[in-house]
mmCIF file of C-alpha atoms in Angstrom:
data_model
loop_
_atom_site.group_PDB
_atom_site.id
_atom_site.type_symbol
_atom_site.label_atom_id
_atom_site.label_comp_id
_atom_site.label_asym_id
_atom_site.label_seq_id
_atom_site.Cartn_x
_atom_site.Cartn_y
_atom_site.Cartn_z
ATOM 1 C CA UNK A 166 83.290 163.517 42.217
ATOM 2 C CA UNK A 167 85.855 162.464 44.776
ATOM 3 C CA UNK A 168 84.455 160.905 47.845
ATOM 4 C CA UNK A 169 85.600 161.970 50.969
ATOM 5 C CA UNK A 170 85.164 161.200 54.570
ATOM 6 C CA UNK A 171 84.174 162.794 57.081
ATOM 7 C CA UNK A 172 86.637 163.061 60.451
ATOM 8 C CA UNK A 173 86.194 164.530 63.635
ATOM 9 C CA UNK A 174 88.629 165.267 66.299
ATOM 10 C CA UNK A 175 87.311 163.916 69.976
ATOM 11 C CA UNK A 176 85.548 165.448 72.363
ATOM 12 C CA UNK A 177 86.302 166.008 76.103
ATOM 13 C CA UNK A 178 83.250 165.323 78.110
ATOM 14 C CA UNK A 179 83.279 167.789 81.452
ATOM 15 C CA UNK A 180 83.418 165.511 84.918
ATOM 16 C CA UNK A 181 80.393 166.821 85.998
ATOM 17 C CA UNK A 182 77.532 167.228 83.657
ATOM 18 C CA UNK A 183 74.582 169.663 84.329
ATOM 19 C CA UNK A 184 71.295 168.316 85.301
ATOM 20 C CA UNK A 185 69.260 169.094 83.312
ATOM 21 C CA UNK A 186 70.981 169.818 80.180
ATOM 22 C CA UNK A 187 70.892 173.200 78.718
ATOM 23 C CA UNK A 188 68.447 172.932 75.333
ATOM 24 C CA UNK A 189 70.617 173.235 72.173
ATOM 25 C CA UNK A 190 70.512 176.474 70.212
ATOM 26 C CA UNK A 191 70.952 174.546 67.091
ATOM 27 C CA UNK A 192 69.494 170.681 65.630
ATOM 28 C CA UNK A 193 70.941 168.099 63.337
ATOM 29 C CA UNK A 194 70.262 168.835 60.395
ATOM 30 C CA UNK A 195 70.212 172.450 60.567
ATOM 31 C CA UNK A 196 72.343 174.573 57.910
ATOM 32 C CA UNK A 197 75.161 176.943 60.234
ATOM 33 C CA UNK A 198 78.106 179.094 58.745
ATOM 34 C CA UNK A 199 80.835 180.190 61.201
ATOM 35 C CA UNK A 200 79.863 184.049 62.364
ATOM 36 C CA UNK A 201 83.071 185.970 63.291
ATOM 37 C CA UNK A 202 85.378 184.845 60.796
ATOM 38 C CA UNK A 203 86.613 186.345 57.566
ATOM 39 C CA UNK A 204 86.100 183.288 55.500
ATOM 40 C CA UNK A 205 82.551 182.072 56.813
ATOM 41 C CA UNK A 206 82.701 178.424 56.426
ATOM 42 C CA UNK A 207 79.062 177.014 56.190
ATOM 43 C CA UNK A 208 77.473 173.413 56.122
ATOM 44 C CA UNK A 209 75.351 171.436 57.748
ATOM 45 C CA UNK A 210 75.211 170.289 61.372
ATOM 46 C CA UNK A 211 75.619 166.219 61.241
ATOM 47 C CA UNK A 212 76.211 165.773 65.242
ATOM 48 C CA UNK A 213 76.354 167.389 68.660
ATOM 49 C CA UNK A 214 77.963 166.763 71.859
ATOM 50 C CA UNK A 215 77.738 168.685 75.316
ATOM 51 C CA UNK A 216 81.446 168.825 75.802
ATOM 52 C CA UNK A 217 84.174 171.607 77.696
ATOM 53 C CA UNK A 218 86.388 170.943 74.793
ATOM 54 C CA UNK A 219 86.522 170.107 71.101
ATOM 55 C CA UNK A 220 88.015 172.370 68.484
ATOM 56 C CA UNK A 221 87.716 174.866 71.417
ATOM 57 C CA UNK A 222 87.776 175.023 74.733
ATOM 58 C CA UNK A 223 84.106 176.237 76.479
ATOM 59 C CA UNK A 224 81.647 174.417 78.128
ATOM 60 C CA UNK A 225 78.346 173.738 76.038
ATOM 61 C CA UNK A 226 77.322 172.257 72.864
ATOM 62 C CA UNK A 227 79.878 171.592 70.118
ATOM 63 C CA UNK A 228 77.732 170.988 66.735
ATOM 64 C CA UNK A 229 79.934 168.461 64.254
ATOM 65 C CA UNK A 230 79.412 170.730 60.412
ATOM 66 C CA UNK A 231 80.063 168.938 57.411
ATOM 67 C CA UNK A 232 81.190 171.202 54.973
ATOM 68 C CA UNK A 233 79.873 172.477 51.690
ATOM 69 C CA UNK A 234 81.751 171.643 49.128
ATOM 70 C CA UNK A 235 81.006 175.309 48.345
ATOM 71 C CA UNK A 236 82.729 176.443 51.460
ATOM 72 C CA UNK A 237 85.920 177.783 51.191
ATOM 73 C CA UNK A 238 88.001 175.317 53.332
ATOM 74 C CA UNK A 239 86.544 172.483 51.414
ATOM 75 C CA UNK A 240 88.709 172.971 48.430
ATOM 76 C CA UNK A 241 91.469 172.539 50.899
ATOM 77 C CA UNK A 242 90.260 169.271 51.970
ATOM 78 C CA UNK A 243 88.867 170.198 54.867
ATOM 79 C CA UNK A 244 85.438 168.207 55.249
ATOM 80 C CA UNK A 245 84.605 168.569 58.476
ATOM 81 C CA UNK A 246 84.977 170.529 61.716
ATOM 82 C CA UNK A 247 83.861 171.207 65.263
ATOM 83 C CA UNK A 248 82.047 174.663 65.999
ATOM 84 C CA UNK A 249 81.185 176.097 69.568
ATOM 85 C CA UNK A 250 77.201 176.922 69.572
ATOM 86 C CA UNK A 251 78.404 180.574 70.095
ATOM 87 C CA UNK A 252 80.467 180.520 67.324
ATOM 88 C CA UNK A 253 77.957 180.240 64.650
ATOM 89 C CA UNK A 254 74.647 180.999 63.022
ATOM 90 C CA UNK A 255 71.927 179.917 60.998
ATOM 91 C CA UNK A 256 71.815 180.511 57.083
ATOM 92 C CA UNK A 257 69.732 180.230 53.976
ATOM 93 C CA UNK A 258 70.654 179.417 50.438
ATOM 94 C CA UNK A 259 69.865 183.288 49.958
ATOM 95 C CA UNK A 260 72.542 184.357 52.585
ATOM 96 C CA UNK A 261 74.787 182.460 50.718
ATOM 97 C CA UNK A 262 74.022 183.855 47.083
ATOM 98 C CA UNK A 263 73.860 187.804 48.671
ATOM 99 C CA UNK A 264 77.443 187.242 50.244
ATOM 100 C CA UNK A 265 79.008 185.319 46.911
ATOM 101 C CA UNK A 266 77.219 188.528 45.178
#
């Protein structure tokens, strides 16, 4: 099994941060795949910032997935990547098995 690291792009933090913070839809730990794509990425959420910018631009939580190596972009070497909390949604091992079929 080939190790491989994990890498995420940086964040921008917004000049002024909301007080209080917004709870998180989503917690470390957690298991997420991407909703409105095609080819729905999934993995597990390993960090979070409350950003206006990572992989996209939009203030709110950004959730830091580590692939599956089942997902699809992981046999492209993709490990890792950013997701906007509105971009994604919680799954089970079920989900998974219905969609693979």
């Amino acid at each position: 099994m080939t190790n491989r690291s994990l890498y995420f792009p940086p964040v921008v933090v917004p000049e002024q941060m909301p007080s209080p913070l917004p709870l998180p839809k989503f917690q470390i730990g957690q298991q997420v795949q991407w909703a409105y794509v095609e080819a729905k990425d999934f993995g597990t959420i390993v960090g979070m910032a409350y950003s206006s910018e990572a992989s996209t631009q939009g203030l709110g939580y950004h959730y830091a997935i580590q692939l599956s190596p089942s997902s699809s972009s992981y046999s492209d070497g993709i490990t890792s990547d950013w997701a906007f909390e509105d971009d994604i949604e919680l799954y089970s091992q079920a989900d998974r098995e219905d969609a693979i079929g």
